[in-house]
Amino acid sequence: MSEEKIAMSSAERRASLSLAGIFGLRMLGLFLILPVLSLYAHDLAGSTPLLVGMAIGAYGLTQALLQIPFGAASDRLGRKPVIAFGLVLFAVGSAVAAAADSIYLLLLGRILQGAGAIGAAVIALVADLTREETRTRAMALIGMTIGVSFAVSLVLGPTLAHWIGVPGIFWLTAVLSVGAIGVVFLVVPEPEHSGRHRDAELSREMLGGILRDPTLLRLDFGIFALHLVLTALFVVVPPLLVEELGLTTSRQWLLYLPVVLVSFVLMFPLVFLAEARRFMQPVFVGAIVTLAAALLLLVWLPVGIWTVGLALVAFFTGFNVLEASLPSLISKAAPAAAKGTAVGVYNVAEFFGAFLGGTLGGWASGVYGPEGVFLIGAVMALVWLGVALSGPVPHHVSTRMMAVGALDQGEAQALERALRKVEGVVEARVFADEGTAYCKVDRQRLDEASLSEAMDWARAEAEAAG
C-alpha cells in the first residue's frame, strides 16, 4: 500500500516530465530577469525608483489575481486550451517588455507576463494524468524544477544580459513560451477524463475552513513575507553590486555562482534534519533568524565583496531552507482532503508578496536608499519570526491518497470509520463521488497491514457493486 512501492507508468513519467519542463521554463523566464531588471529599468524613459520596483514585482499581482480563475476555467474549457492561452499571454507580455522604450510599457509587459497564470491549470492536468498513488512524486518534480530554475537564473540572468541584453532575455522567453505550446499539444498525453481532485485543486466549499485555520494562515504569512523580502532585495542588490563593488552585469555571476553553490550545500543537511530527524521547529525558526541576520548585516557592515558575499550566502541559505520547508508544512497542516485548496491560497499569498515586495522596495530605495530596503526586509523577517513562534509547526504527518472505486455513501462512511481506527492514521476522509480515500498518516507509527486490509475490503465492495 505504500506509495513508494508503486512505480510510475511511462505515460505518467512523460506527463510529469513534460509539464514540469513547461512550468520550469515559464518560471525561468520570470526569474532570469530578477538579477538584471532594476539596472535596465532605471535607464528607461519615465523611470522612478517606485516604478522600477513595481515593474520588478508587477507579475505577482496578476499571478495572484488570476491563478484561481485560470484553474476554474480549466475545469470548464479544458486543461490544455487554458494552459496554451496562458502561455500566449506570457509570450505577448515578454514581447511587450522586450520592445518597451519606457517604464510604463515595461510595467505593462510584466503585468501581461503574470497574467499567464497557468500554475493551477498545470497542477490540475498533472492530477488528471497521474494516479493517486504516484501523484505526490509528480508534484514534487514540479516543485523541484521551480527551485532549480531560480538557482540557475541567478547565474544565467546576468550572463545572458551581457550577451543578448535584457530585451534579448524577454525575446528568448517569448520564443520558449511559444515552443512550450507545442509541447502541451504534441508531447503531453491526453487525459482519459478530467475530474475534480481535492488534493490538487481549490474547492470552494473548503475555502472558508482553510482561511480560518490559524496554522495555515501563519504559513501563508510566511510565504508572503519570504517573497516580499526576496523581491525587495533584487530592487537594490544589482545596482549595489555595480555602484559600490564595481561588478558590471557581465561579472556578477562571479558572485552569484559561489553564493548559490554554498547556500545549496548548507541547505541540504538542514532540510534533512528538519524532515528526517524531525527537528522542523528549530530549523524553521533558525532559518527565519538567519534571514533577518543577513539583512541586518547588509545594513551594518561596510560594503565590500566579502561582506556582501557573506550576507548573501546567509540570506539564500535561510531562503532555500524556508522555500523547501513551507510547502512541506502546508501539506502537513492542510486537512487530508483540502490540500489543493490550502496550496491555492498559499500560492496567492506568495505572489502578492512578490508584488508588494517590488513596490515597497522601489519606494524605500528612492526615499531611504538600499539600507532602508534591507532594514524593512529585516523588520518583516522579525515580524514573521513572531508569527511563527505564536504557534507550533505542524506534526510530522503525510497525506496518503488511495483509489477505492465506486462506493455508495454508506460504504464510504464505513471505510472512513475503519481507516480512523488504523494505528498511525491521524485523519481520514473518503469521498464516494470521487472514489478516493485521503488519509493523514504518521509513517513511523503506521500499521500498513491494517491499512491494506481496510482498503482491500473497500475495493472488494466496489467490485461487487460494479
Coordinates of C-alpha atoms in Angstrom, one line a residue:
M1 CA 0.0 0.0 0.0
S2 CA 3.0 2.3 0.5
E3 CA 3.2 5.0 -2.2
E4 CA 6.9 4.3 -2.8
K5 CA 6.2 0.7 -3.9
I6 CA 4.1 1.8 -6.9
A7 CA 6.1 2.8 -9.9
M8 CA 5.1 5.5 -12.4
S9 CA 3.9 4.3 -15.7
S10 CA 5.6 5.5 -18.9
A11 CA 2.7 7.8 -19.6
E12 CA 2.8 9.3 -16.1
R13 CA 6.6 9.9 -16.4
R14 CA 6.1 11.6 -19.8
A15 CA 3.3 13.7 -18.4
S16 CA 5.2 14.7 -15.3
L17 CA 8.5 15.5 -17.0
S18 CA 6.9 17.5 -19.9
L19 CA 4.6 19.5 -17.6
A20 CA 7.4 20.1 -15.1
G21 CA 9.5 21.3 -18.1
I22 CA 6.8 23.7 -19.2
F23 CA 6.3 25.1 -15.7
G24 CA 10.0 25.3 -15.1
L25 CA 10.7 27.2 -18.4
R26 CA 8.0 29.7 -17.6
M27 CA 9.3 30.3 -14.1
L28 CA 12.9 30.5 -15.5
G29 CA 11.6 33.3 -17.8
L30 CA 10.3 35.2 -14.8
F31 CA 13.4 34.5 -12.6
L32 CA 16.0 35.3 -15.3
I33 CA 15.1 38.9 -15.2
L34 CA 15.3 39.4 -11.4
P35 CA 19.1 40.0 -11.1
V36 CA 19.2 42.4 -14.1
L37 CA 15.9 44.2 -14.4
S38 CA 16.5 47.0 -11.9
L39 CA 19.6 48.2 -13.6
Y40 CA 18.0 48.1 -17.0
A41 CA 14.7 49.7 -15.9
H42 CA 16.5 52.7 -14.3
D43 CA 17.6 53.9 -17.8
L44 CA 14.1 53.8 -19.4
A45 CA 12.1 56.9 -20.0
G46 CA 9.9 58.0 -17.1
S47 CA 11.7 55.7 -14.7
T48 CA 11.5 56.4 -10.9
P49 CA 12.6 54.1 -8.1
L50 CA 9.0 53.3 -7.3
L51 CA 8.1 52.4 -10.9
V52 CA 11.2 50.3 -11.2
G53 CA 10.2 48.3 -8.1
M54 CA 6.7 47.9 -9.4
A55 CA 8.0 46.6 -12.7
I56 CA 10.0 44.0 -10.9
G57 CA 7.1 42.8 -8.8
A58 CA 4.2 43.5 -11.1
Y59 CA 3.9 40.0 -12.4
G60 CA 3.0 38.9 -8.9
L61 CA -0.2 41.0 -8.8
T62 CA -1.8 39.4 -11.9
Q63 CA -0.5 36.0 -10.9
A64 CA -2.2 36.3 -7.6
L65 CA -5.5 37.6 -9.0
L66 CA -5.7 35.1 -11.9
Q67 CA -4.2 31.9 -10.5
I68 CA -7.5 30.6 -9.2
P69 CA -9.7 31.8 -12.1
F70 CA -7.4 30.0 -14.6
G71 CA -7.8 26.8 -12.6
A72 CA -11.6 27.2 -12.6
A73 CA -11.6 27.9 -16.3
S74 CA -9.6 24.8 -17.0
D75 CA -12.4 22.7 -15.4
R76 CA -14.9 24.2 -17.8
L77 CA -12.9 24.8 -21.0
G78 CA -10.2 22.0 -20.8
R79 CA -6.7 22.0 -19.3
K80 CA -4.7 22.3 -22.5
P81 CA -6.5 25.2 -24.1
V82 CA -6.3 27.2 -20.9
I83 CA -2.6 26.4 -20.5
A84 CA -1.9 27.4 -24.1
F85 CA -3.8 30.7 -23.6
G86 CA -1.7 31.4 -20.5
L87 CA 1.5 30.7 -22.5
V88 CA 0.3 33.1 -25.2
L89 CA -0.3 35.8 -22.7
F90 CA 3.2 35.2 -21.2
A91 CA 4.7 35.4 -24.7
V92 CA 2.9 38.6 -25.6
G93 CA 3.9 40.2 -22.2
S94 CA 7.5 39.2 -22.9
A95 CA 7.4 40.7 -26.4
V96 CA 5.9 44.0 -25.0
A97 CA 8.6 44.1 -22.3
A98 CA 11.3 43.4 -24.9
A99 CA 10.1 46.3 -27.1
A100 CA 9.5 48.7 -24.2
D101 CA 11.2 52.1 -24.5
S102 CA 9.6 53.5 -21.3
I103 CA 9.0 52.2 -17.8
Y104 CA 5.2 52.2 -18.4
L105 CA 5.5 49.8 -21.4
L106 CA 7.8 47.6 -19.3
L107 CA 5.3 47.6 -16.5
L108 CA 2.5 46.6 -18.9
G109 CA 4.7 43.8 -20.2
R110 CA 5.4 42.5 -16.8
I111 CA 1.7 42.6 -15.9
L112 CA 0.9 40.6 -19.0
Q113 CA 3.6 38.1 -18.2
G114 CA 2.0 37.5 -14.8
A115 CA -1.5 37.3 -16.4
G116 CA -0.5 33.9 -17.9
A117 CA -1.2 32.3 -14.6
I118 CA -1.1 28.7 -15.7
G119 CA 0.1 27.1 -12.4
A120 CA -3.3 25.9 -11.2
A121 CA -4.2 24.5 -14.6
V122 CA -0.9 22.7 -14.9
I123 CA -1.3 21.1 -11.5
A124 CA -4.9 20.0 -12.4
L125 CA -3.6 18.4 -15.6
V126 CA -0.9 16.6 -13.7
A127 CA -3.7 15.3 -11.4
D128 CA -5.7 14.1 -14.4
L129 CA -2.7 12.2 -15.8
T130 CA -1.5 10.5 -12.6
R131 CA -2.9 8.0 -10.2
E132 CA -3.4 8.9 -6.6
E133 CA -0.5 6.7 -5.5
T134 CA 2.1 8.4 -7.8
R135 CA 0.7 12.0 -7.8
T136 CA 2.9 13.3 -4.9
R137 CA 6.1 12.4 -6.8
A138 CA 4.8 14.2 -9.9
M139 CA 4.0 17.3 -7.9
A140 CA 7.4 17.2 -6.2
L141 CA 9.1 17.1 -9.6
I142 CA 7.3 20.4 -10.5
G143 CA 8.4 21.9 -7.2
M144 CA 12.0 20.9 -7.8
T145 CA 12.0 22.5 -11.3
I146 CA 11.0 25.8 -9.7
G147 CA 13.8 25.7 -7.2
V148 CA 16.4 24.7 -9.9
S149 CA 15.0 27.5 -12.2
F150 CA 15.5 30.1 -9.5
A151 CA 19.1 29.0 -8.8
V152 CA 20.1 28.8 -12.4
S153 CA 18.6 32.2 -13.1
L154 CA 20.8 34.0 -10.6
V155 CA 23.9 32.8 -12.5
L156 CA 22.5 32.8 -16.0
G157 CA 20.5 36.0 -15.9
P158 CA 23.5 38.4 -15.7
T159 CA 25.4 36.4 -18.3
L160 CA 22.6 36.4 -20.8
A161 CA 22.0 40.1 -20.2
H162 CA 25.7 40.7 -21.2
W163 CA 25.4 38.5 -24.3
I164 CA 21.9 39.4 -25.7
G165 CA 20.8 42.3 -23.4
V166 CA 17.7 42.4 -21.2
P167 CA 15.4 42.8 -24.3
G168 CA 17.0 39.7 -25.7
I169 CA 16.1 37.8 -22.5
F170 CA 12.5 38.9 -22.9
W171 CA 12.5 37.8 -26.6
L172 CA 14.1 34.5 -25.6
T173 CA 11.3 33.8 -23.0
A174 CA 8.7 34.7 -25.6
V175 CA 10.1 32.2 -28.1
L176 CA 10.4 29.5 -25.4
S177 CA 6.7 30.1 -24.4
V178 CA 5.6 29.6 -28.0
G179 CA 7.6 26.4 -28.1
A180 CA 6.0 25.2 -24.8
I181 CA 2.6 25.4 -26.5
G182 CA 3.8 22.8 -29.0
V183 CA 4.9 20.6 -26.1
V184 CA 1.5 20.9 -24.5
F185 CA -0.3 19.6 -27.6
L186 CA 2.4 17.3 -29.0
V187 CA 4.2 15.8 -26.0
V188 CA 1.8 15.9 -23.0
P189 CA -0.5 12.9 -23.1
E190 CA -4.3 13.4 -23.4
P191 CA -6.1 12.7 -20.2
E192 CA -8.8 10.0 -20.4
H193 CA -11.0 12.3 -18.3
S194 CA -10.8 15.5 -16.3
G195 CA -12.2 15.4 -12.9
R196 CA -12.1 17.1 -9.5
H197 CA -9.0 16.4 -7.4
R198 CA -9.2 17.7 -3.9
D199 CA -5.5 17.1 -3.4
A200 CA -4.6 19.3 -6.3
E201 CA -7.4 21.8 -7.0
L202 CA -9.1 24.6 -4.9
S203 CA -12.5 23.6 -3.6
R204 CA -14.9 26.5 -2.8
E205 CA -16.7 24.5 -0.1
M206 CA -13.4 24.0 1.8
L207 CA -12.1 27.6 1.3
G208 CA -13.8 29.1 4.4
G209 CA -12.2 26.5 6.7
I210 CA -8.7 27.0 5.1
L211 CA -9.0 30.8 5.6
R212 CA -9.9 30.3 9.3
D213 CA -7.1 27.8 10.1
P214 CA -4.5 29.6 12.3
T215 CA -1.7 27.2 11.4
L216 CA -2.3 27.6 7.7
L217 CA -2.6 31.4 8.0
R218 CA 0.8 31.5 9.8
L219 CA 2.3 29.6 6.9
D220 CA 0.6 31.8 4.3
F221 CA 2.0 34.8 6.0
G222 CA 5.4 33.2 5.9
I223 CA 5.5 32.7 2.1
F224 CA 4.1 36.2 1.7
A225 CA 6.9 37.7 3.8
L226 CA 9.6 35.5 2.2
H227 CA 8.8 36.6 -1.3
L228 CA 8.2 40.2 -0.3
V229 CA 11.8 40.3 1.1
L230 CA 13.3 38.4 -1.8
T231 CA 11.7 40.7 -4.5
A232 CA 12.6 43.9 -2.5
L233 CA 16.2 42.6 -2.3
F234 CA 16.5 42.4 -6.1
V235 CA 15.4 46.0 -6.4
V236 CA 18.6 47.2 -4.7
V237 CA 21.3 44.5 -4.8
P238 CA 22.1 44.6 -8.6
P239 CA 22.7 48.4 -8.6
L240 CA 24.7 48.0 -5.3
L241 CA 27.0 45.4 -7.0
V242 CA 27.7 47.8 -9.8
E243 CA 27.9 51.1 -8.0
E244 CA 29.6 50.0 -4.8
L245 CA 31.6 46.9 -5.8
G246 CA 32.3 47.7 -9.4
L247 CA 30.8 44.4 -10.6
T248 CA 29.4 45.0 -14.0
T249 CA 26.5 42.9 -15.1
S250 CA 28.8 40.6 -17.1
R251 CA 30.8 39.8 -14.0
Q252 CA 28.0 39.4 -11.4
W253 CA 27.9 35.7 -12.0
L254 CA 31.3 35.5 -10.3
L255 CA 29.5 36.4 -7.0
Y256 CA 26.2 34.7 -7.6
L257 CA 27.7 31.3 -8.5
P258 CA 29.6 30.7 -5.3
V259 CA 26.7 32.2 -3.3
V260 CA 24.2 29.7 -4.9
L261 CA 26.5 26.7 -4.6
V262 CA 27.5 27.3 -0.9
S263 CA 23.9 28.1 0.1
F264 CA 22.6 24.9 -1.5
V265 CA 25.4 22.8 0.2
L266 CA 24.4 24.4 3.6
M267 CA 20.7 23.9 2.9
F268 CA 20.6 20.1 2.4
P269 CA 21.7 18.9 5.8
L270 CA 19.3 21.4 7.4
V271 CA 16.4 20.2 5.4
F272 CA 17.4 16.6 6.3
L273 CA 17.5 17.4 10.0
A274 CA 14.0 19.1 9.7
E275 CA 12.3 16.3 7.8
A276 CA 14.1 13.0 8.5
R277 CA 15.2 13.8 12.1
R278 CA 12.0 15.8 12.9
F279 CA 13.8 18.9 14.0
M280 CA 11.4 21.1 12.0
Q281 CA 10.7 23.7 14.6
P282 CA 14.4 24.7 15.4
V283 CA 15.4 24.5 11.8
F284 CA 12.5 26.6 10.6
V285 CA 12.9 29.3 13.3
G286 CA 16.6 29.3 12.8
A287 CA 16.2 29.9 9.0
I288 CA 14.0 32.9 9.7
V289 CA 16.6 34.3 12.2
T290 CA 19.3 33.7 9.6
L291 CA 17.2 35.6 7.0
A292 CA 16.9 38.6 9.4
A293 CA 20.5 38.5 10.4
A294 CA 21.7 38.5 6.8
L295 CA 19.6 41.6 6.0
L296 CA 20.9 43.4 9.2
L297 CA 24.5 42.5 8.1
L298 CA 23.8 44.3 4.8
V299 CA 22.7 47.4 6.9
W300 CA 25.6 47.4 9.4
L301 CA 28.7 46.0 7.7
P302 CA 30.8 48.2 5.4
V303 CA 30.1 47.3 1.7
G304 CA 32.7 45.0 0.3
I305 CA 32.9 41.9 -1.8
W306 CA 33.4 39.6 1.2
T307 CA 30.8 41.2 3.4
V308 CA 28.1 41.3 0.7
G309 CA 29.0 37.7 -0.3
L310 CA 28.8 36.5 3.3
A311 CA 25.4 38.2 3.8
L312 CA 24.1 36.8 0.5
V313 CA 25.2 33.3 1.4
A314 CA 23.4 33.6 4.8
F315 CA 20.3 35.1 3.1
F316 CA 20.0 32.4 0.4
T317 CA 20.7 29.6 2.9
G318 CA 17.8 30.7 5.0
F319 CA 15.7 31.4 1.9
N320 CA 16.4 27.9 0.4
V321 CA 15.5 26.2 3.7
L322 CA 12.3 28.1 4.1
E323 CA 11.3 27.7 0.4
A324 CA 11.8 24.0 0.7
S325 CA 10.1 23.7 4.2
L326 CA 7.0 25.8 3.7
P327 CA 5.3 23.6 1.0
S328 CA 6.0 20.6 3.2
L329 CA 4.5 22.3 6.2
I330 CA 1.4 23.3 4.2
S331 CA 0.9 19.7 3.2
K332 CA 1.3 18.6 6.8
A333 CA -1.1 21.2 8.2
A334 CA -3.9 21.1 5.5
P335 CA -6.9 18.8 6.1
A336 CA -6.5 15.5 4.3
A337 CA -8.9 16.3 1.5
A338 CA -8.2 20.0 1.3
K339 CA -4.6 20.1 0.3
G340 CA -5.4 21.7 -3.1
T341 CA -7.3 24.5 -1.5
A342 CA -4.6 25.2 1.0
V343 CA -1.9 25.2 -1.7
G344 CA -4.1 27.6 -3.8
V345 CA -4.4 30.1 -1.0
Y346 CA -0.7 29.7 -0.3
N347 CA 0.3 30.5 -3.9
V348 CA -1.9 33.6 -3.9
A349 CA -0.1 34.8 -0.8
E350 CA 3.3 34.1 -2.4
F351 CA 2.6 36.2 -5.5
F352 CA 1.0 39.1 -3.5
G353 CA 4.2 39.1 -1.5
A354 CA 6.3 39.4 -4.7
F355 CA 4.2 42.3 -5.9
L356 CA 4.3 44.2 -2.6
G357 CA 8.0 43.5 -2.2
G358 CA 8.8 45.1 -5.5
T359 CA 6.6 48.1 -4.9
L360 CA 7.8 48.6 -1.3
G361 CA 11.4 48.0 -2.2
G362 CA 11.2 50.6 -5.0
W363 CA 9.6 53.2 -2.8
A364 CA 12.0 52.6 0.1
S365 CA 15.1 52.7 -2.2
G366 CA 14.0 56.1 -3.5
V367 CA 13.4 57.5 -0.1
Y368 CA 16.0 55.8 2.2
G369 CA 18.4 54.1 -0.2
P370 CA 19.5 50.4 -0.1
E371 CA 19.9 50.4 3.7
G372 CA 16.3 51.3 4.1
V373 CA 15.2 48.3 1.9
F374 CA 17.4 45.9 3.9
L375 CA 16.1 47.3 7.2
I376 CA 12.4 46.9 6.1
G377 CA 13.2 43.4 5.0
A378 CA 14.8 42.6 8.4
V379 CA 11.8 44.0 10.2
M380 CA 9.5 41.9 8.0
A381 CA 11.5 38.8 8.8
L382 CA 11.4 39.6 12.6
V383 CA 7.6 40.1 12.4
W384 CA 7.4 36.7 10.7
L385 CA 9.5 35.2 13.5
G386 CA 7.0 36.4 16.0
V387 CA 4.1 35.0 13.9
A388 CA 6.0 31.6 13.6
L389 CA 6.6 31.4 17.3
S390 CA 2.9 32.2 18.1
G391 CA 2.1 28.5 17.4
P392 CA 3.7 25.1 16.9
V393 CA 4.8 23.8 13.5
P394 CA 2.5 21.1 12.1
H395 CA 3.0 17.5 13.2
H396 CA 5.2 15.2 11.1
V397 CA 2.4 13.6 9.0
S398 CA 2.0 13.0 5.3
T399 CA -1.0 12.6 3.1
R400 CA -1.8 9.3 1.6
M401 CA -4.3 9.2 -1.3
M402 CA -5.8 5.9 -2.4
A403 CA -8.3 4.9 -5.1
V404 CA -11.2 2.9 -3.7
G405 CA -13.6 2.6 -6.6
A406 CA -17.3 3.3 -6.7
L407 CA -18.7 3.2 -3.2
D408 CA -22.1 4.3 -2.0
Q409 CA -22.3 6.9 0.8
G410 CA -22.8 4.3 3.5
E411 CA -19.8 2.2 2.4
A412 CA -17.7 5.4 2.2
Q413 CA -18.6 6.3 5.8
A414 CA -17.9 2.7 6.9
L415 CA -14.4 2.8 5.3
E416 CA -13.8 6.2 6.9
R417 CA -14.5 4.7 10.4
A418 CA -12.3 1.7 9.7
L419 CA -9.4 3.9 8.5
R420 CA -9.6 6.1 11.5
K421 CA -9.1 3.1 13.7
V422 CA -5.8 2.1 12.0
E423 CA -2.7 2.8 14.1
G424 CA -0.8 5.8 12.7
V425 CA -3.8 7.3 10.8
V426 CA -4.4 10.8 12.2
E427 CA -7.2 11.8 9.9
A428 CA -9.3 10.0 7.2
R429 CA -11.8 11.2 4.6
V430 CA -13.5 9.1 1.9
F431 CA -15.4 10.7 -0.9
A432 CA -17.9 8.4 -2.7
D433 CA -18.3 10.8 -5.7
E434 CA -14.5 10.8 -6.3
G435 CA -13.8 7.2 -5.4
T436 CA -10.8 8.3 -3.3
A437 CA -9.7 8.0 0.3
Y438 CA -7.5 10.7 1.8
C439 CA -5.5 9.9 5.0
K440 CA -3.1 11.8 7.1
V441 CA -0.6 9.3 8.4
D442 CA 2.4 9.2 10.8
R443 CA 4.7 7.0 8.8
Q444 CA 6.7 6.0 11.9
R445 CA 3.6 4.6 13.6
L446 CA 1.5 3.5 10.6
D447 CA 0.2 -0.1 10.6
E448 CA 0.5 -0.8 6.9
A449 CA -1.1 -4.3 7.2
S450 CA -4.3 -2.9 8.8
L451 CA -4.4 -0.1 6.3
S452 CA -4.2 -2.6 3.4
E453 CA -6.9 -4.7 5.0
A454 CA -9.3 -1.8 5.1
M455 CA -8.5 -0.8 1.5
D456 CA -8.9 -4.4 0.2
W457 CA -12.4 -4.5 1.8
A458 CA -13.4 -1.3 0.2
R459 CA -12.1 -2.4 -3.2
A460 CA -13.9 -5.7 -2.9
E461 CA -17.1 -3.8 -2.1
A462 CA -16.6 -1.6 -5.1
E463 CA -16.0 -4.5 -7.4
A464 CA -19.1 -6.3 -6.1
A465 CA -21.2 -3.2 -6.7
G466 CA -19.8 -2.9 -10.2

